Every structure is written in structure tokens, then in C-alpha cells.
XYZ file of C-alpha atoms in Angstrom:
521
model
C -181.550 -77.887 -146.896
C -180.789 -74.144 -147.147
C -183.030 -71.923 -145.093
C -184.657 -69.408 -147.506
C -184.848 -66.826 -144.735
C -181.106 -67.046 -144.054
C -180.391 -66.893 -147.775
C -182.533 -63.765 -148.148
C -180.915 -62.195 -145.082
C -177.416 -62.920 -146.401
C -178.363 -61.432 -149.751
C -179.738 -58.354 -148.002
C -176.565 -57.951 -145.921
C -174.435 -58.310 -149.049
C -176.539 -55.702 -150.822
C -176.278 -53.306 -147.863
C -172.517 -53.804 -147.733
C -172.241 -53.128 -151.447
C -174.345 -49.976 -151.130
C -172.128 -48.751 -148.285
C -169.052 -49.431 -150.395
C -170.523 -47.495 -153.307
C -171.499 -44.577 -151.064
C -168.015 -44.563 -149.563
C -166.445 -44.460 -153.019
C -168.813 -41.690 -154.095
C -167.718 -39.611 -151.100
C -164.081 -40.349 -151.885
C -164.480 -39.195 -155.476
C -166.073 -35.962 -154.290
C -163.325 -35.519 -151.709
C -160.671 -35.806 -154.409
C -162.462 -33.316 -156.663
C -162.902 -30.849 -153.796
C -159.331 -31.181 -152.529
C -157.991 -30.741 -156.053
C -160.112 -27.615 -156.390
C -158.847 -26.226 -153.071
C -155.226 -26.961 -154.018
C -155.595 -25.128 -157.326
C -157.343 -22.259 -155.534
C -154.443 -21.818 -153.103
C -151.838 -22.245 -155.836
C -153.426 -19.744 -158.208
C -154.144 -17.377 -155.336
C -150.429 -16.730 -155.556
C -150.076 -16.812 -159.327
C -153.023 -14.585 -160.210
C -152.309 -12.195 -157.367
C -148.804 -11.643 -158.727
C -149.820 -11.699 -162.396
C -152.481 -9.021 -161.993
C -149.844 -6.625 -160.665
C -147.199 -7.182 -163.328
C -148.330 -4.579 -165.861
C -148.539 -1.961 -163.090
C -145.749 -2.871 -160.656
C -143.198 -3.800 -163.340
C -144.345 -1.300 -165.950
C -140.891 0.046 -166.788
C -139.716 -1.152 -170.218
C -142.757 -3.437 -170.324
C -141.051 -5.955 -168.020
C -144.296 -7.225 -166.499
C -146.213 -7.783 -169.719
C -143.200 -9.239 -171.523
C -142.836 -11.731 -168.666
C -146.504 -12.663 -168.979
C -146.034 -13.099 -172.724
C -143.070 -15.401 -172.014
C -145.270 -17.510 -169.733
C -147.882 -18.123 -172.376
C -145.394 -18.476 -175.220
C -143.685 -21.376 -173.451
C -147.110 -22.709 -172.522
C -147.857 -23.016 -176.235
C -145.103 -25.591 -176.722
C -145.582 -27.152 -173.307
C -149.238 -27.923 -173.993
C -148.306 -30.139 -176.933
C -144.868 -31.598 -176.256
C -144.757 -32.198 -172.507
C -148.072 -33.407 -170.978
C -148.106 -36.956 -172.347
C -144.408 -37.491 -171.663
C -144.511 -36.091 -168.115
C -147.744 -37.915 -167.220
C -146.254 -41.162 -168.543
C -143.199 -40.707 -166.316
C -144.843 -39.390 -163.162
C -148.529 -40.309 -163.367
C -151.350 -37.787 -163.160
C -151.113 -36.982 -159.435
C -147.351 -36.453 -159.334
C -147.461 -34.476 -162.566
C -149.756 -32.019 -160.798
C -147.358 -31.769 -157.839
C -144.210 -31.328 -159.935
C -145.885 -28.817 -162.235
C -147.029 -26.693 -159.302
C -143.437 -26.432 -158.111
C -142.322 -24.975 -161.463
C -144.273 -21.823 -160.556
C -142.174 -21.062 -157.472
C -139.198 -19.401 -159.281
C -141.629 -16.731 -160.496
C -142.289 -15.713 -156.897
C -138.588 -15.674 -156.072
C -137.944 -13.504 -159.134
C -140.262 -10.834 -157.695
C -137.588 -10.184 -155.057
C -135.193 -8.975 -157.778
C -137.299 -8.113 -160.856
C -135.000 -7.983 -163.862
C -135.319 -9.318 -167.376
C -132.640 -11.873 -166.471
C -134.728 -13.234 -163.579
C -138.339 -12.622 -164.600
C -138.322 -13.967 -168.151
C -136.655 -17.333 -167.314
C -139.046 -17.726 -164.372
C -141.940 -17.028 -166.719
C -140.677 -19.654 -169.151
C -140.533 -22.173 -166.278
C -144.201 -21.520 -165.484
C -145.135 -22.151 -169.089
C -143.244 -25.432 -169.174
C -145.051 -26.629 -166.060
C -148.433 -25.214 -167.009
C -149.067 -27.576 -169.919
C -148.703 -30.805 -167.912
C -150.514 -29.230 -164.934
C -153.706 -28.384 -166.790
C -153.734 -31.498 -168.938
C -153.318 -33.662 -165.822
C -156.103 -31.774 -164.064
C -158.525 -32.184 -166.978
C -157.689 -35.868 -167.316
C -158.091 -36.473 -163.572
C -161.553 -34.893 -163.539
C -162.597 -36.846 -166.645
C -161.451 -40.168 -165.153
C -163.195 -39.383 -161.853
C -166.390 -38.467 -163.727
C -166.425 -41.756 -165.619
C -165.923 -43.674 -162.360
C -168.757 -41.683 -160.781
C -171.062 -42.428 -163.725
C -170.269 -46.162 -163.573
C -171.342 -46.186 -159.936
C -174.788 -45.089 -161.109
C -175.117 -41.916 -159.039
C -176.556 -39.873 -161.893
C -180.249 -39.099 -162.128
C -182.120 -42.030 -163.654
C -184.654 -39.649 -165.140
C -182.036 -38.314 -167.545
C -181.642 -39.991 -170.912
C -178.436 -41.467 -172.227
C -176.004 -44.274 -171.520
C -172.970 -44.321 -169.272
C -171.010 -41.949 -171.492
C -173.898 -39.470 -171.605
C -174.011 -39.588 -167.794
C -170.232 -39.138 -167.647
C -170.562 -36.097 -169.917
C -172.965 -34.482 -167.465
C -170.772 -35.367 -164.483
C -167.727 -33.878 -166.235
C -169.635 -30.607 -166.626
C -170.599 -30.724 -162.936
C -167.033 -31.478 -161.823
C -165.635 -28.708 -164.029
C -168.185 -26.303 -162.559
C -167.180 -27.182 -158.991
C -163.487 -27.046 -159.866
C -163.724 -23.636 -161.521
C -165.733 -22.342 -158.568
C -162.682 -22.970 -156.372
C -160.269 -21.889 -159.083
C -162.097 -18.581 -159.533
C -161.828 -17.904 -155.795
C -158.073 -17.646 -156.299
C -158.697 -14.226 -157.823
C -160.427 -13.184 -154.609
C -157.809 -14.280 -152.092
C -154.808 -13.373 -154.226
C -156.035 -9.857 -154.834
C -157.103 -9.347 -151.228
C -153.589 -10.260 -150.121
C -151.915 -7.902 -152.586
C -154.263 -4.998 -151.869
C -154.012 -5.458 -148.101
C -150.226 -5.309 -148.262
C -150.006 -2.490 -150.816
C -152.546 -0.279 -149.053
C -150.813 -0.614 -145.676
C -148.553 2.225 -144.579
C -148.648 5.735 -145.981
C -146.074 6.054 -148.736
C -148.702 6.488 -151.454
C -151.101 9.411 -151.599
C -154.200 9.124 -153.749
C -155.901 12.412 -154.534
C -159.597 12.116 -155.249
C -159.465 15.590 -156.720
C -156.984 14.651 -159.398
C -157.430 10.857 -159.479
C -153.683 10.511 -160.110
C -151.104 8.599 -158.085
C -148.281 10.461 -156.368
C -145.521 9.431 -154.004
C -145.381 12.923 -152.528
C -147.850 15.687 -151.807
C -147.230 17.720 -154.959
C -150.386 17.748 -157.049
C -150.822 19.637 -160.289
C -154.191 21.156 -161.164
C -154.185 19.731 -164.677
C -153.862 16.099 -163.598
C -157.585 15.370 -163.959
C -157.401 16.440 -167.589
C -154.407 14.140 -168.045
C -156.299 11.202 -166.558
C -159.372 11.750 -168.720
C -157.262 12.120 -171.850
C -154.705 9.392 -171.211
C -156.458 6.613 -169.262
C -159.072 4.048 -170.204
C -159.342 3.272 -173.915
C -157.016 6.243 -174.609
C -154.191 4.657 -172.591
C -150.955 4.217 -174.548
C -147.866 2.546 -173.015
C -145.517 5.092 -174.621
C -147.000 7.861 -172.467
C -146.497 6.099 -169.124
C -144.009 7.439 -166.572
C -142.988 5.617 -163.395
C -141.922 8.637 -161.306
C -144.431 11.277 -160.243
C -143.666 14.940 -160.789
C -145.558 18.198 -160.979
C -145.000 18.547 -164.728
C -145.759 14.942 -165.665
C -147.464 14.844 -169.066
C -148.763 11.291 -168.822
C -150.258 8.815 -166.373
C -148.039 7.897 -163.444
C -147.607 4.226 -162.514
C -145.389 4.545 -159.453
C -144.266 1.111 -158.187
C -144.790 0.160 -154.517
C -141.876 -0.039 -152.110
C -139.507 -3.041 -152.389
C -140.457 -4.111 -148.850
C -144.101 -4.520 -149.830
C -143.221 -6.451 -152.968
C -140.984 -8.742 -150.900
C -143.777 -9.386 -148.394
C -146.267 -10.248 -151.135
C -143.800 -12.545 -152.898
C -143.016 -14.544 -149.752
C -146.705 -14.957 -148.889
C -147.420 -16.198 -152.401
C -144.450 -18.572 -152.303
C -145.812 -20.144 -149.104
C -149.213 -20.587 -150.804
C -147.672 -22.498 -153.698
C -145.695 -24.825 -151.449
C -148.794 -25.517 -149.342
C -150.878 -26.341 -152.438
C -148.339 -28.860 -153.715
C -148.170 -30.481 -150.278
C -151.965 -30.720 -150.118
C -152.095 -32.698 -153.366
C -149.360 -35.023 -152.095
C -151.216 -35.772 -148.866
C -154.911 -35.716 -149.766
C -155.477 -36.617 -153.455
C -155.731 -40.271 -154.547
C -153.814 -41.458 -157.631
C -156.017 -41.655 -160.724
C -155.371 -45.382 -161.201
C -157.692 -45.951 -158.238
C -160.537 -45.387 -160.704
C -159.026 -47.335 -163.580
C -156.863 -50.259 -162.503
C -155.422 -50.623 -165.972
C -154.695 -46.940 -166.402
C -151.156 -46.972 -165.025
C -149.982 -49.646 -167.448
C -151.995 -48.132 -170.287
C -150.409 -44.712 -169.734
C -147.098 -46.244 -170.769
C -148.702 -47.050 -174.103
C -150.135 -43.543 -174.426
C -148.955 -40.958 -176.932
C -145.523 -39.387 -176.586
C -145.073 -35.648 -176.949
C -144.218 -35.969 -180.634
C -147.164 -38.293 -181.244
C -149.494 -35.990 -179.327
C -148.219 -33.100 -181.445
C -149.028 -35.120 -184.551
C -152.503 -36.088 -183.385
C -153.163 -32.547 -182.108
C -152.328 -31.111 -185.502
C -154.273 -33.869 -187.229
C -157.221 -32.986 -185.002
C -157.244 -29.613 -186.738
C -158.505 -31.464 -189.788
C -161.783 -31.941 -187.925
C -164.126 -29.129 -188.968
C -165.688 -28.883 -185.507
C -162.261 -28.465 -183.906
C -161.408 -25.677 -186.339
C -164.694 -23.919 -185.686
C -164.160 -23.684 -181.907
C -160.565 -22.410 -182.169
C -161.484 -18.684 -182.369
C -163.688 -18.798 -179.261
C -160.917 -20.699 -177.466
C -158.461 -17.965 -178.469
C -160.914 -15.364 -177.204
C -160.958 -16.974 -173.745
C -157.190 -16.561 -173.485
C -157.308 -13.052 -174.930
C -160.025 -11.741 -172.602
C -158.189 -13.106 -169.562
C -154.940 -11.482 -170.705
C -156.699 -8.186 -171.377
C -158.174 -8.069 -167.892
C -154.870 -8.967 -166.208
C -152.652 -6.627 -168.235
C -154.691 -3.873 -169.873
C -157.720 -3.332 -167.664
C -155.589 -3.253 -164.512
C -153.061 -0.810 -165.982
C -155.113 1.352 -168.367
C -158.242 1.694 -166.259
C -157.498 0.946 -162.586
C -153.845 1.896 -162.003
C -153.839 4.791 -164.447
C -156.966 6.568 -163.232
C -157.137 5.382 -159.625
C -154.233 3.568 -157.900
C -151.972 0.540 -158.161
C -153.063 -0.448 -154.653
C -156.688 -0.635 -155.834
C -155.964 -3.248 -158.518
C -156.410 -6.100 -156.065
C -159.682 -4.813 -154.644
C -161.170 -4.365 -158.120
C -160.033 -7.827 -159.183
C -161.711 -9.295 -156.097
C -165.022 -8.406 -157.746
C -163.913 -10.376 -160.791
C -162.955 -13.379 -158.676
C -166.145 -13.457 -156.588
C -168.445 -13.250 -159.605
C -166.323 -15.747 -161.537
C -166.562 -18.240 -158.676
C -170.324 -17.880 -158.233
C -170.988 -18.119 -161.959
C -168.763 -21.199 -162.246
C -170.750 -22.922 -159.520
C -174.131 -22.337 -161.156
C -173.203 -22.522 -164.850
C -173.104 -26.316 -164.933
C -176.530 -26.656 -163.312
C -178.109 -24.105 -165.636
C -176.604 -25.874 -168.649
C -178.176 -29.159 -167.559
C -181.579 -27.457 -167.430
C -181.514 -25.084 -170.395
C -178.748 -26.535 -172.522
C -175.380 -24.996 -173.344
C -176.352 -22.599 -176.207
C -178.516 -20.253 -174.096
C -175.629 -19.738 -171.664
C -173.189 -19.029 -174.475
C -175.648 -16.562 -176.036
C -175.900 -14.776 -172.692
C -172.107 -14.652 -172.415
C -171.881 -13.251 -175.958
C -174.382 -10.438 -175.362
C -172.957 -9.528 -171.952
C -169.316 -9.619 -173.022
C -169.985 -7.609 -176.178
C -171.764 -4.980 -174.074
C -168.796 -4.800 -171.689
C -166.286 -4.434 -174.516
C -168.276 -1.614 -176.118
C -168.602 0.058 -172.704
C -164.817 0.053 -172.305
C -164.497 1.943 -175.586
C -166.613 4.875 -174.393
C -166.057 4.893 -170.607
C -163.715 7.536 -169.170
C -162.732 6.219 -165.701
C -162.150 8.510 -162.728
C -161.475 7.609 -159.093
C -164.369 9.724 -157.781
C -166.776 7.254 -159.464
C -165.520 3.857 -158.221
C -168.603 1.676 -158.837
C -168.000 1.079 -162.577
C -164.517 -0.316 -161.851
C -166.014 -3.091 -159.729
C -169.138 -3.621 -161.837
C -167.219 -4.164 -165.073
C -164.724 -6.506 -163.391
C -167.548 -8.493 -161.779
C -169.545 -8.917 -164.986
C -166.325 -9.836 -166.781
C -165.927 -12.625 -164.238
C -169.437 -13.915 -164.973
C -168.636 -14.080 -168.679
C -165.266 -15.723 -168.083
C -166.867 -18.441 -165.962
C -169.467 -19.244 -168.597
C -166.832 -19.451 -171.326
C -164.496 -21.642 -169.279
C -167.059 -24.146 -168.044
C -168.975 -24.542 -171.286
C -166.071 -24.585 -173.770
C -163.967 -26.827 -171.503
C -166.758 -29.369 -171.215
C -167.486 -29.091 -174.942
C -163.856 -29.897 -175.738
C -163.956 -32.969 -173.524
C -167.260 -34.417 -174.735
C -167.378 -33.552 -178.430
C -164.460 -35.823 -179.315
C -164.866 -39.150 -177.443
C -161.667 -41.168 -177.658
C -159.659 -38.065 -178.611
C -159.706 -36.232 -175.291
C -155.928 -35.726 -175.155
C -155.906 -34.044 -178.561
C -159.031 -32.016 -177.731
C -157.697 -30.711 -174.408
C -154.288 -30.116 -175.948
C -155.885 -28.003 -178.667
C -157.932 -26.110 -176.083
C -154.872 -25.153 -174.054
C -152.831 -24.513 -177.210
C -155.246 -22.003 -178.684
C -156.242 -20.466 -175.358
C -152.546 -19.798 -174.797
C -152.229 -18.419 -178.327
C -154.905 -15.851 -177.533
C -153.114 -14.908 -174.308
C -149.680 -14.669 -175.939
C -150.892 -12.457 -178.765
C -152.710 -10.136 -176.370
C -149.812 -9.889 -173.931
C -147.361 -9.419 -176.810
C -149.212 -6.467 -178.333
C -150.063 -4.868 -174.982
C -146.746 -2.963 -174.503
C -146.883 -1.557 -178.042
C -150.526 -0.748 -178.842
C -152.964 1.659 -177.274
C -155.758 0.071 -175.275
C -158.413 1.056 -177.813
C -156.763 -1.126 -180.470
C -156.626 -4.092 -178.096
C -160.318 -3.674 -177.264
C -161.169 -3.853 -180.968
C -159.017 -6.993 -181.206
C -161.159 -8.576 -178.487
C -164.382 -7.596 -180.220
C -163.314 -9.158 -183.523
C -162.257 -12.384 -181.795
C -165.562 -12.561 -179.928
C -167.683 -12.169 -183.067
C -165.652 -14.660 -185.106
C -165.477 -17.102 -182.186
C -169.205 -17.115 -181.520
C -169.924 -17.546 -185.219
C -167.782 -20.678 -185.245
C -169.342 -21.914 -182.022
C -172.851 -21.423 -183.435
C -171.899 -23.553 -186.426
C -170.701 -26.344 -184.108
C -173.904 -26.238 -182.081
C -175.928 -26.457 -185.275
C -173.975 -29.573 -186.243
C -174.518 -31.049 -182.754
C -177.941 -29.539 -182.087
C -179.547 -32.751 -180.749
C -176.979 -33.312 -178.035
C -177.511 -30.654 -175.398
C -181.102 -29.496 -175.451
C -183.147 -31.029 -172.607
C -185.777 -33.494 -173.776
C -184.050 -34.401 -177.014
C -182.278 -37.632 -177.694
C -178.650 -37.470 -176.675
C -175.755 -39.176 -178.308
C -175.008 -42.645 -176.956
C -171.447 -43.771 -177.358
C -169.260 -46.245 -175.546
C -166.623 -45.192 -173.080
C -163.358 -45.261 -174.950
C -160.527 -46.843 -173.020
C -157.018 -45.484 -172.810
C -155.788 -48.389 -174.934
C -158.251 -47.495 -177.689
C -157.164 -43.868 -177.465
C -153.531 -44.890 -177.831
C -154.464 -47.037 -180.824
C -156.191 -44.014 -182.348
C -153.050 -41.946 -181.817
C -150.858 -44.631 -183.390
C -153.102 -44.817 -186.450
C -153.178 -41.024 -186.703
C -149.388 -40.812 -186.682
C -149.039 -43.647 -189.166
């Protein structure tokens, strides 16, 4: 006869063992999310540090901005045609590794910046960027669903497993973008530390212009006030300082400094790829059937078809303008704000320090945005981002920057980072949760139209005055938030605390593939 005490004890031991296993898996999921965030932080420390300097360091003939436009132009096609195919061949983890390595030629091209080296390197980044970001989004989504299945989401919150997974996705995206935003901090600190070392650049606080010698003209302050900020026009830029210069001077740093920065950034990228190889688990750990199901997933052509078909969904169409705005505002800050406001009226070497303010605020806002959204709902955060970003854009139209008043440079960059974080976290999570079973098409559309906004802004930057580009941003913001408001009205019961949330089943990869097949047919 079985002893009831022994039976109870065995059951208790089994339960304890199961709890330990669950806790261990929870920690492992968090470790993967954190390591992935750190790897992206290190990788984009290099990329953003170099990108933020392009419009100033490679200003001649618009080389820097044209290269940035090439990056995002190739990213447009890459987002649609390559992710599914590359992920099917390599798997999610190795897609991330391989895609990171496609960024390294860009750093090597900085050693000999020419159109023949920079533009092809930019195209390579774009080709790798599509699979990289799609793989990252998919990895976080899969990890979030595994986390939700383990039951470590507050039991006081309403909703089924998918509703819990939706909240975990938002949390994971918030943590990820906290690390990702830090890349702006470290990348810009590195560039500014290197560029401000030595004494080959003289910055005159009296004239607020940049000179590579001690000759300073008394009318330079008038030139800065008339030609920098919103009045900045690329046609007026000169790259060699002189006493009779009639426009803003963007004198490039010495080749030795550029070489030092490029090699440091190259080492960062190689380290990031190695970190993913060593410390991130394959995604099929969370879905045993995922590896075989990925082979049945959509090809690039099929994903293109389903991505375009997704545009037939009214909600997808309505969020396209705000998605474009995210890409446009990032491009504006990297290309126009750094050149027209910081480099023009202050110094190229100060670009990094100013962008540190952007990175710090972006990181902090990313970390708290997800938690605030869980408490207040998404719409209040988006409304705050709208009001704050509109105020910043209008400020840029009237502000006349001078180096003897440095605080506004940092304040505007920092608040811009807060807005960017709120847009990224909330619109990313919206794209992943609004279309259950169609995540590939939703994320593909997000990256497609974000890149479209970046490409258009980078493309017009070398040819239009900054004032025109600022108005372009303002129009996109108003149209984008109007479309977003319409989507929230259609989905108004889903994200306000205390209201009933949507309850849907988790859609498997096989079902997603079936949806793609039916869409193509």
C-alpha cells in the first residue's frame, strides 16, 4: 500500500523541481534579451557614431548624406526581399550575426572616403539591415511568447496568453531600446573624445565659427546667425576656412583622427557579432517546431506579396505616415541638426557631445515608456510625444543657434531623444500586436516605411535648405498622428487599463505560412 506521506512528498519535490526549472528558463530568457540588447548597443555604438558625423565630416559634394541615402535606399528593398530568405537559410541567431558583419565595410570605407568606396559600403549596410532588424523583432516576439506561456505575467491583469505576450513584447522592446539608445551615448563620446584631442582646430566663442588657423574675421558672427540653423543651405557651405569666407565653414578633421575613430568602431562591430555567437541561444529553444516551420515560411517574393497585400488593411495604411515620420525625424537629427545647427554654428567636434544628450534621454525614455504604457495606455504617451515633438520642430524654425549659448543644443537633442523613444517603443509594439498571425508582414511594412521616411529625408538634405526640411517633418507628424488617432479609435478597447482586452490565440508559424500562401494565391 502506497504511503500517502511519501506520495505527497514526492509530489512536492516534483513541484519544486518544476518551479526551479521554470525560474531557470525565465532567467535564461532575460539573459538572452539582455545580451541581445548589449550586442546591438555595441554594434550601433559604431554605426551611429560614424553616421552622425557623415554630413559634417564628409560634407564635400554631399558625400556623407548621399551615402546615408544609399544605406536606407537599399534597406527599402532588403526589408522586403531578404529577411525571410536569409532567416530560412541561417536561422534567426545566425542571421543577426551575418547581418552585423555587413556593416564592417562602412567602417573600412572611412579610411578612404570616396564615392567609389562609401556608396557601395552603404548599400551593403542596407542589404544586411533588413534581415538584422526583422530577425531581432522576431527573436523578441518568440521569447515573449515563451515567457508568457511560463506564466510569469501578473495574474491581476486581464487577458489570455496572447494578451500577456503582447504586454511582454512591449516590455522586451522597452528594455531592448534602452540598450539600443545607449549606442548614441557611447558612439558619440568616442567620436568627440577623439576629435577634440590635439589642437588643430580652434573654436572662437566670439565668432562661433570653426577655423583651422587663427585668422578670424569680425563679420563671422553675422554669417553664423544668417546662415546656420533653419537658414542653413548646403549650397553655401565651404570646407576650407578663410578670412573672406561668405558661408559657414565645415572643416573636416585630420585623416589621422578619422582613421582612429574608424578602427575603434570596426572593433566594436566585430565584438558585437562575437557576443551574439557566444552568448545568445537559438530561437528554436523556445519553439521546438520553429526550425522546421521556418523552411515552410514565406520566401522573399511571397513576403513582398503579403507585405503589399497587407497595405489593403486600413489600419496598416493609417499607421504608415507615422512610421515614415519616425525614419524622417531620425534622419533629420543625424544629417541636418548635426550639420545645420551644431557643426555650422559651433564645431564639428561638438557633434558627438550634443548627440550624447540625445542618446541618454532616448535610453531612459525607452526604459520607462513600456511601464507607463501598461499603466496609462498607449494613447497618452503618443499624445505627449506629439505635443513635445511639434514644439521642438517649431522651436527649430525660430531658434538662431550660437556657440556662446550651448544649453539649447543639448536640451533640444535630449528632448528629441525622449520623443524618439516613445515613437519607437509604442509604434513597434503596435505593429507586432495589431496583426496577430501577420507579424512578418507587419514588421516588414514598419521597416519599409520607416526606411522610406529616412531615404526621402536624406535624399533632399543636400539640395534643400533646412527650413524646408523642418516643414516636411511637421507635415509628416500631423498627418501621421491623425492616422494613428484613427487606428486607436478603431482599437480603443485594447489598451486602456481596466477595459476588456482582445483575446486571441497564439498563431503558430505554420498558420502564418498558410496565411502567406493564401495571400499569394
